[in-house]
Coordinates of C-alpha atoms and ligand atoms in Angstrom, one line a residue:
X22 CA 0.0 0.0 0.0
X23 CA 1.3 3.4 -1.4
X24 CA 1.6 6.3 1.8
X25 CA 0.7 9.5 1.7
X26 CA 2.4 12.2 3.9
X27 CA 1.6 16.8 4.8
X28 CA 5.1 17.8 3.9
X29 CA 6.8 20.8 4.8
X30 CA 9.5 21.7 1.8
X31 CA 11.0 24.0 3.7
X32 CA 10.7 26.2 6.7
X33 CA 7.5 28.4 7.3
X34 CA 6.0 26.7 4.0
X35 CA 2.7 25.4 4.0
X36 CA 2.3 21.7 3.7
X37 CA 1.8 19.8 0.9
X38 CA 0.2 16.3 0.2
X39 CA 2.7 13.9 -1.5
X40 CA 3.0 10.4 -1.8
X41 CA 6.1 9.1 0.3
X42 CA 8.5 6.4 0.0
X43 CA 9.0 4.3 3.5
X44 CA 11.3 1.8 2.4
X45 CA 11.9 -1.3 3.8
X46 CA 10.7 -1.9 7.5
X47 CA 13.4 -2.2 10.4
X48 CA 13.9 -5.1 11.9
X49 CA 12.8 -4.1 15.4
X50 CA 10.6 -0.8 13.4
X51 CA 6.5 -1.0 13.6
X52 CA 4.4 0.4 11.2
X53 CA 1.3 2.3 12.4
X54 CA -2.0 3.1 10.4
X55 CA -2.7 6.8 11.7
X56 CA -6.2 7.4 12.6
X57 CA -5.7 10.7 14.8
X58 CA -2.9 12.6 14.9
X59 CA -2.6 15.8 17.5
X60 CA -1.4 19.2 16.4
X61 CA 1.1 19.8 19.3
X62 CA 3.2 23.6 19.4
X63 CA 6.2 21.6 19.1
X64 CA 5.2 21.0 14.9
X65 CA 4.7 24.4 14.7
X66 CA 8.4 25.3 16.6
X67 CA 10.1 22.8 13.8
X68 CA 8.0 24.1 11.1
X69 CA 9.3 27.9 11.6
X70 CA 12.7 26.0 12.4
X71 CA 12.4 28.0 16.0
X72 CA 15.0 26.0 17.4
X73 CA 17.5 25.7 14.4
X74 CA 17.3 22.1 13.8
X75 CA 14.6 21.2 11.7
X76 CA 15.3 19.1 8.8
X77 CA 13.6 19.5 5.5
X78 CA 11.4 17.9 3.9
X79 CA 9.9 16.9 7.0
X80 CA 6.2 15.5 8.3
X81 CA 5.6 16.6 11.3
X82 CA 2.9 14.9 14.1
X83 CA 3.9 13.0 17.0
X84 CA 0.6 12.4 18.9
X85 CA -0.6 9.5 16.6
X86 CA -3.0 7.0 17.3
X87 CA -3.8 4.4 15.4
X88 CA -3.7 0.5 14.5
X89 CA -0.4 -1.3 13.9
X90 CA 0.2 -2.4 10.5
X91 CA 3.4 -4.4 10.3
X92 CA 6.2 -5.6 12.8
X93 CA 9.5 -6.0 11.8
X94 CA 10.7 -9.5 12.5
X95 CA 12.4 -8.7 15.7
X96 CA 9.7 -6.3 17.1
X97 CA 8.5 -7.3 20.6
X98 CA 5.1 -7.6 22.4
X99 CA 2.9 -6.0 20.3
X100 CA 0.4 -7.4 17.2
X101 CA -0.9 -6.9 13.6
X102 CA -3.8 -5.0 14.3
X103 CA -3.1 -3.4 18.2
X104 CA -4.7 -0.1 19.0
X105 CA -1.6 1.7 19.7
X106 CA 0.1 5.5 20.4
X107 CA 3.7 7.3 19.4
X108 CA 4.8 10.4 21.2
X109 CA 7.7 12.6 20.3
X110 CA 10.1 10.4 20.0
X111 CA 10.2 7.2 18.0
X112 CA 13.4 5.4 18.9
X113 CA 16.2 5.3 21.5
X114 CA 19.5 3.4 21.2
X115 CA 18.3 0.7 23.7
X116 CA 21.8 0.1 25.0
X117 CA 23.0 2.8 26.5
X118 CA 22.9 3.5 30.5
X119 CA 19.8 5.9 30.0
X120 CA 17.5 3.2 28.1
X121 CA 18.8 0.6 30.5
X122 CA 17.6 2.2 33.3
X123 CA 14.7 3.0 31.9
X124 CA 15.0 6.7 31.1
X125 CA 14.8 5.8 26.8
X126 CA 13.9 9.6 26.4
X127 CA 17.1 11.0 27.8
X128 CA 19.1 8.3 25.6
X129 CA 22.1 10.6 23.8
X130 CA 20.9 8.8 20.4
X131 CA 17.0 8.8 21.6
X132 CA 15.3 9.9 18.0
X133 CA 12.8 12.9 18.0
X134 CA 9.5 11.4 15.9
X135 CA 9.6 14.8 13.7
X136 CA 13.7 15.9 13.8
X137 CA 14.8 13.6 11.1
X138 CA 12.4 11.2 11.0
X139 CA 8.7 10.9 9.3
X140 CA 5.8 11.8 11.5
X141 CA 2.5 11.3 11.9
X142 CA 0.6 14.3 9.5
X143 CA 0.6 10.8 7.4
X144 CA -1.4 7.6 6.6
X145 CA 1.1 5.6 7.9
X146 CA 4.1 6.3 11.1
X147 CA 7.1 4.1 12.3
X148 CA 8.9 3.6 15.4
X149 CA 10.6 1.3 17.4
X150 CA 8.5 -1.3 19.3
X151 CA 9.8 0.0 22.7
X152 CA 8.2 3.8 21.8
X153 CA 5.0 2.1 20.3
X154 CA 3.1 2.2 23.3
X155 CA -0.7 0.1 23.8
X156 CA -3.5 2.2 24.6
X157 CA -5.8 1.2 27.3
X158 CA -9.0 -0.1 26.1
X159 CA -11.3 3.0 27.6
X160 CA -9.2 5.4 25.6
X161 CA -10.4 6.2 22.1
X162 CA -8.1 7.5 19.3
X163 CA -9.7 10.6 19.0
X164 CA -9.0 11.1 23.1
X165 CA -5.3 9.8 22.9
X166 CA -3.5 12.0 21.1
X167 CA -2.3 15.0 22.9
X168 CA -1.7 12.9 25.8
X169 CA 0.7 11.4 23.8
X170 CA 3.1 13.9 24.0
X171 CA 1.3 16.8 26.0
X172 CA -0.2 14.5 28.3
X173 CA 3.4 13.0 29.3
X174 CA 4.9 16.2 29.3
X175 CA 3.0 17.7 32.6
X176 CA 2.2 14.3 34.0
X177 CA 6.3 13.0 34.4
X178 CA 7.2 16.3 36.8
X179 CA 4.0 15.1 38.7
X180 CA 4.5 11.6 39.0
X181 CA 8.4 12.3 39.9
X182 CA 8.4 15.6 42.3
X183 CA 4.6 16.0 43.5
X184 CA 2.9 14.4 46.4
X185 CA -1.3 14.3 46.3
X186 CA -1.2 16.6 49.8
X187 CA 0.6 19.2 47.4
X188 CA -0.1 22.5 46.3
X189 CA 0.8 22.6 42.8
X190 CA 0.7 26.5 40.5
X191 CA 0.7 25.3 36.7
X192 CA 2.1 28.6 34.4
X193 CA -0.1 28.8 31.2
X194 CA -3.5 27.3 30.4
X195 CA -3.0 26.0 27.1
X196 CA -2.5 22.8 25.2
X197 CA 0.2 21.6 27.8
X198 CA -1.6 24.2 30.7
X199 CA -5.0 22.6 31.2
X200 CA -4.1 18.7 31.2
X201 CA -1.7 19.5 33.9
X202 CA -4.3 21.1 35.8
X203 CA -6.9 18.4 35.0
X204 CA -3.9 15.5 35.9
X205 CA -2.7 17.4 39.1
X206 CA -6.3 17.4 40.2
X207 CA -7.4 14.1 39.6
X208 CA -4.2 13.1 41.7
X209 CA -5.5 14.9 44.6
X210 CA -3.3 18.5 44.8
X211 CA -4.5 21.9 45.7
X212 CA -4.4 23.6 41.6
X213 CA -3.2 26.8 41.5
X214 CA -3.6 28.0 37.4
X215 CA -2.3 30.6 36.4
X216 CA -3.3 32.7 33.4
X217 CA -2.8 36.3 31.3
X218 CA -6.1 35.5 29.6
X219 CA -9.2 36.8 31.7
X220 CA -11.4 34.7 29.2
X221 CA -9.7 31.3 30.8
X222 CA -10.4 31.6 34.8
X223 CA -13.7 29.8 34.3
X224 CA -12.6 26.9 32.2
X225 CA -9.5 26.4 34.7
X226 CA -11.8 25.8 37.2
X227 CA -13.9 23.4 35.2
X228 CA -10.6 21.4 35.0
X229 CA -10.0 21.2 38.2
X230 CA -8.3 24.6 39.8
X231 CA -9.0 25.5 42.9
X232 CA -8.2 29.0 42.4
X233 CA -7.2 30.8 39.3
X234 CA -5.0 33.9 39.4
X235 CA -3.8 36.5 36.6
X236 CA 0.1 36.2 36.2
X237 CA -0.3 40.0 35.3
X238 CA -1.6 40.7 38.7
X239 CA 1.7 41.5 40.2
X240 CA -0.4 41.8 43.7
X241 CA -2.2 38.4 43.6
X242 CA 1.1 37.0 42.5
X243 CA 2.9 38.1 45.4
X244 CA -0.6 37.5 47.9
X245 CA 0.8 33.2 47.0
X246 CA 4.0 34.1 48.9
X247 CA 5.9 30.7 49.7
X248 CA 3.0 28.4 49.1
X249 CA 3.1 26.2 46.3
X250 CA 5.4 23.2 46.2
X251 CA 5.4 22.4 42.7
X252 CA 5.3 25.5 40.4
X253 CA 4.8 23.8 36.5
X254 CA 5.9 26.0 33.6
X255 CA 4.1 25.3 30.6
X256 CA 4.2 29.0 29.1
X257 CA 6.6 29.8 26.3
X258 CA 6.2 33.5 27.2
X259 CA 8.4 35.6 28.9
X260 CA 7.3 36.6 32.8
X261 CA 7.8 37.8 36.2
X262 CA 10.1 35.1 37.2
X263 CA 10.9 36.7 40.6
X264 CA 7.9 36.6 41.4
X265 CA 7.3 33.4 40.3
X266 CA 9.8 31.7 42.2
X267 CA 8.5 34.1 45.0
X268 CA 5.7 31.7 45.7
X269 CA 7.3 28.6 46.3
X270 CA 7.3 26.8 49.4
X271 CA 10.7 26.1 51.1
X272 CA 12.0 23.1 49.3
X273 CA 9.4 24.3 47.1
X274 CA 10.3 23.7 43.4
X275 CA 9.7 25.7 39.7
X276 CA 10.1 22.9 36.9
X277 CA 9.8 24.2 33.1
X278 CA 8.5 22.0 30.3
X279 CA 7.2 25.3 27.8
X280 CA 10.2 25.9 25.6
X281 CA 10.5 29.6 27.0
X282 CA 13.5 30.7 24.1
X283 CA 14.4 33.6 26.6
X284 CA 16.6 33.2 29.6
X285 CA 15.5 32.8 33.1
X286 CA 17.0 34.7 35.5
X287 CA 17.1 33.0 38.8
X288 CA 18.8 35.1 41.9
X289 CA 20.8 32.6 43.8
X290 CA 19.3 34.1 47.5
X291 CA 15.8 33.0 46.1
X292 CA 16.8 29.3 45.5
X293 CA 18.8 29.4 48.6
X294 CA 17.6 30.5 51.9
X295 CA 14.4 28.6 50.8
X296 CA 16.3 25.2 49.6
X297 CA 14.1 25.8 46.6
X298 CA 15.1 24.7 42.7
X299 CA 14.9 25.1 39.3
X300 CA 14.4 22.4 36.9
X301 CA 13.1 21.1 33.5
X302 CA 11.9 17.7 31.5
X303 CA 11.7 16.6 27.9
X304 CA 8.5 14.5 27.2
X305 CA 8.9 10.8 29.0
X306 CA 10.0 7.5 29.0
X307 CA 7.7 4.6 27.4
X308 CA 7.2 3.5 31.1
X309 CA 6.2 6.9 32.1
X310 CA 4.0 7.3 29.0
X311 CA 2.3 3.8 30.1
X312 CA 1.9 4.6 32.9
X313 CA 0.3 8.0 32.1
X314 CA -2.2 6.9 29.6
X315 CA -3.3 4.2 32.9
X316 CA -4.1 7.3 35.1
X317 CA -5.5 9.5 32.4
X318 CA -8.1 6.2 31.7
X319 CA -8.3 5.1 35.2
X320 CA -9.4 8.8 36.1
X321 CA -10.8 10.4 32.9
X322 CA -8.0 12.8 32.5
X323 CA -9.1 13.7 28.9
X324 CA -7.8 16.9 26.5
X325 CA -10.3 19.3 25.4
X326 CA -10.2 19.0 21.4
X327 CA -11.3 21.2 18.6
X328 CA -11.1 18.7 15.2
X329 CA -10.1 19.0 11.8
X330 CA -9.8 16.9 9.1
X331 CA -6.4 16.3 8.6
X332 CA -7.2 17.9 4.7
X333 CA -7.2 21.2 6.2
X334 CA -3.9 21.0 7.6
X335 CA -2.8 24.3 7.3
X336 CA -6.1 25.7 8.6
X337 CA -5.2 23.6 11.3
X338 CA -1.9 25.4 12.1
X339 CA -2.7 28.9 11.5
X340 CA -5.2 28.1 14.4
X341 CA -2.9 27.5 16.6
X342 CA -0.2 30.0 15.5
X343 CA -2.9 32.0 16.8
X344 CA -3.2 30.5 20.0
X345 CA -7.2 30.5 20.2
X346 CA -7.2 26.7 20.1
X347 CA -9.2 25.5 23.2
X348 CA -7.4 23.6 24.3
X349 CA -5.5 20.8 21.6
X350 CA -6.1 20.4 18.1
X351 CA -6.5 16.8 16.8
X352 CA -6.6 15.9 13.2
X353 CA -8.6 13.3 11.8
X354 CA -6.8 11.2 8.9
X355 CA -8.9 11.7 5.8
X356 CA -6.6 10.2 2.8
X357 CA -8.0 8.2 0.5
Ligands
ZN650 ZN1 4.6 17.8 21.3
ZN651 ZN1 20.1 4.8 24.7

């Protein structure tokens, strides 16, 4: 069966339908039918080259779900036919002392699903079994998506530094923005959400926050003083980061997963005297993205969608260049 793949010739191009060439499959590669693929910020950073390593032509989309295909001969506990999901990355070197300990996505080799690599704006996606994850039965495709590689993204700094007697701030209540707030509350914290758009406090709460707070409100800002324990950055904006840091809790700790392009400036007497810190994660492991999609089913941690047909690509992106998308955009494959 011939694929089909959105290709971007070149940076800041729209996309284009072509037919594409897969080649043989890897030994240890799976093929992947995409039924859903999520439009994640990310596709739109490698599209503008924002981060000065895009590789053209490239497809983009690394929040497929969809049916496997085909295995490759030495491909490992999955089947013809599984309902299954691939985040951003597609492949780690599976030797190494990060994959072996079960961190794949900080493998030195681990392969970005869209840097390089085909992704999932397609009708059909490859990875390596090990990053071709099973979705829980509950979860449809449509749903799975953006947890894929949003979902993971806000739910590993939770699962690793928060407790459920926590009070957790989350910076930004967008794609990344309101799962974290919806995951953080379904795991029992005190939600925090903070937000320069007026127009958002009421959804926040429907997701979960407990209290919703401008972060252009210098004065309600400071008012949360050494309270939150977990602080999670999912803005790409630049902000008050004094006084951000301002409202952690001793021991109290501000972890980054938007790709804020600016420095932060961090004075050292504001981690100190408070033992607080400063930290950052990349996506997840294939454990942690298991693990994720178990909580998000167990709980009903869903995104909140707005579809298009993946034919209308580029309508697609231009909505979320201009960040009204509430809250995720997921494309539905429509090749024929
Ligand atoms: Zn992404
Ligand atoms: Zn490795």
């Amino acid at each position: 069966m011939s694929s089909q793949a959105w290709v971007a010739k070149a940076a800041k191009q729209p996309l284009v339908l072509e037919p594409i060439e897969l080649g043989p499959l890897g030994a240890e590669e799976v093929e992947v039918a995409v039924d859903h693929c999520g439009l994640c910020h990310s596709d739109l950073s490698v599209l503008k080259d924002e981060w000065g390593n895009a590789q053209y032509p490239a497809v983009l989309g690394h929040e497929v779900s969809g049916r496997i295909t085909a295995l490759g001969p030495s491909a490992k506990g999955l089947s013809v036919g599984q309902r299954v999901g691939v985040g951003w990355d597609s492949g780690s070197c599976m030797h190494c002392r990060q994959c072996m300990s079960g961190q794949h996505h900080l493998c030195p080799q681990v392969q970005p699903t869209i840097l390089g690599h085909r992704g999932g704006f397609a009708t059909h996606v490859r990875a390596h079994w090990a990053w071709t994850i099973p979705l829980p039965s509950q979860l449809t495709f449509a749903e799975a998506g953006p947890l894929l590689c949003g979902g993971v993204t806000v739910f590993a700094p939770l699962a690793l530094y928060a407790r459920p007697t926590d009070r957790v701030g989350v910076i930004g209540i967008g794609g990344l923005g309101h799962m974290a707030v919806k995951f953080a509350a379904a795991y029992g914290c005190h939600v925090t959400a903070f937000t320069s758009s007026e127009s958002k406090f009421g959804e926040a709460r429907e997701f979960g926050a407990n209290d919703v707070v401008s972060n252009r409100d210098s004065a309600s800002v400071r008012r949360l003083a050494g309270s939150l324990d977990l602080l999670l950055c999912t803005a790409n904006a630049k902000l008050d980061w004094d006084a951000m840091i301002g409202t952690l809790a001793p021991n109290g700790r501000l972890h980054v997963v938007g790709a804020v392009l600016e420095p932060i400036p961090v004075a050292a007497f504001s981690l100190i005297l408070q033992q607080r810190s400063v930290s950052g994660s990349p996506s997840g492991s294939p454990a942690m993205i298991a693990k994720m999609l178990d909580f998000a089913s167990r709980h009903g941690v869903l995104p909140q969608t707005e579809h298009y047909p993946m034919s209308a690509i580029n309508e697609a992106l231009d909505r979320l260049a201009s960040g009204k998308a509430r809250y995720r955009i997921v494309l539905d494959a429509d090749f024929r």
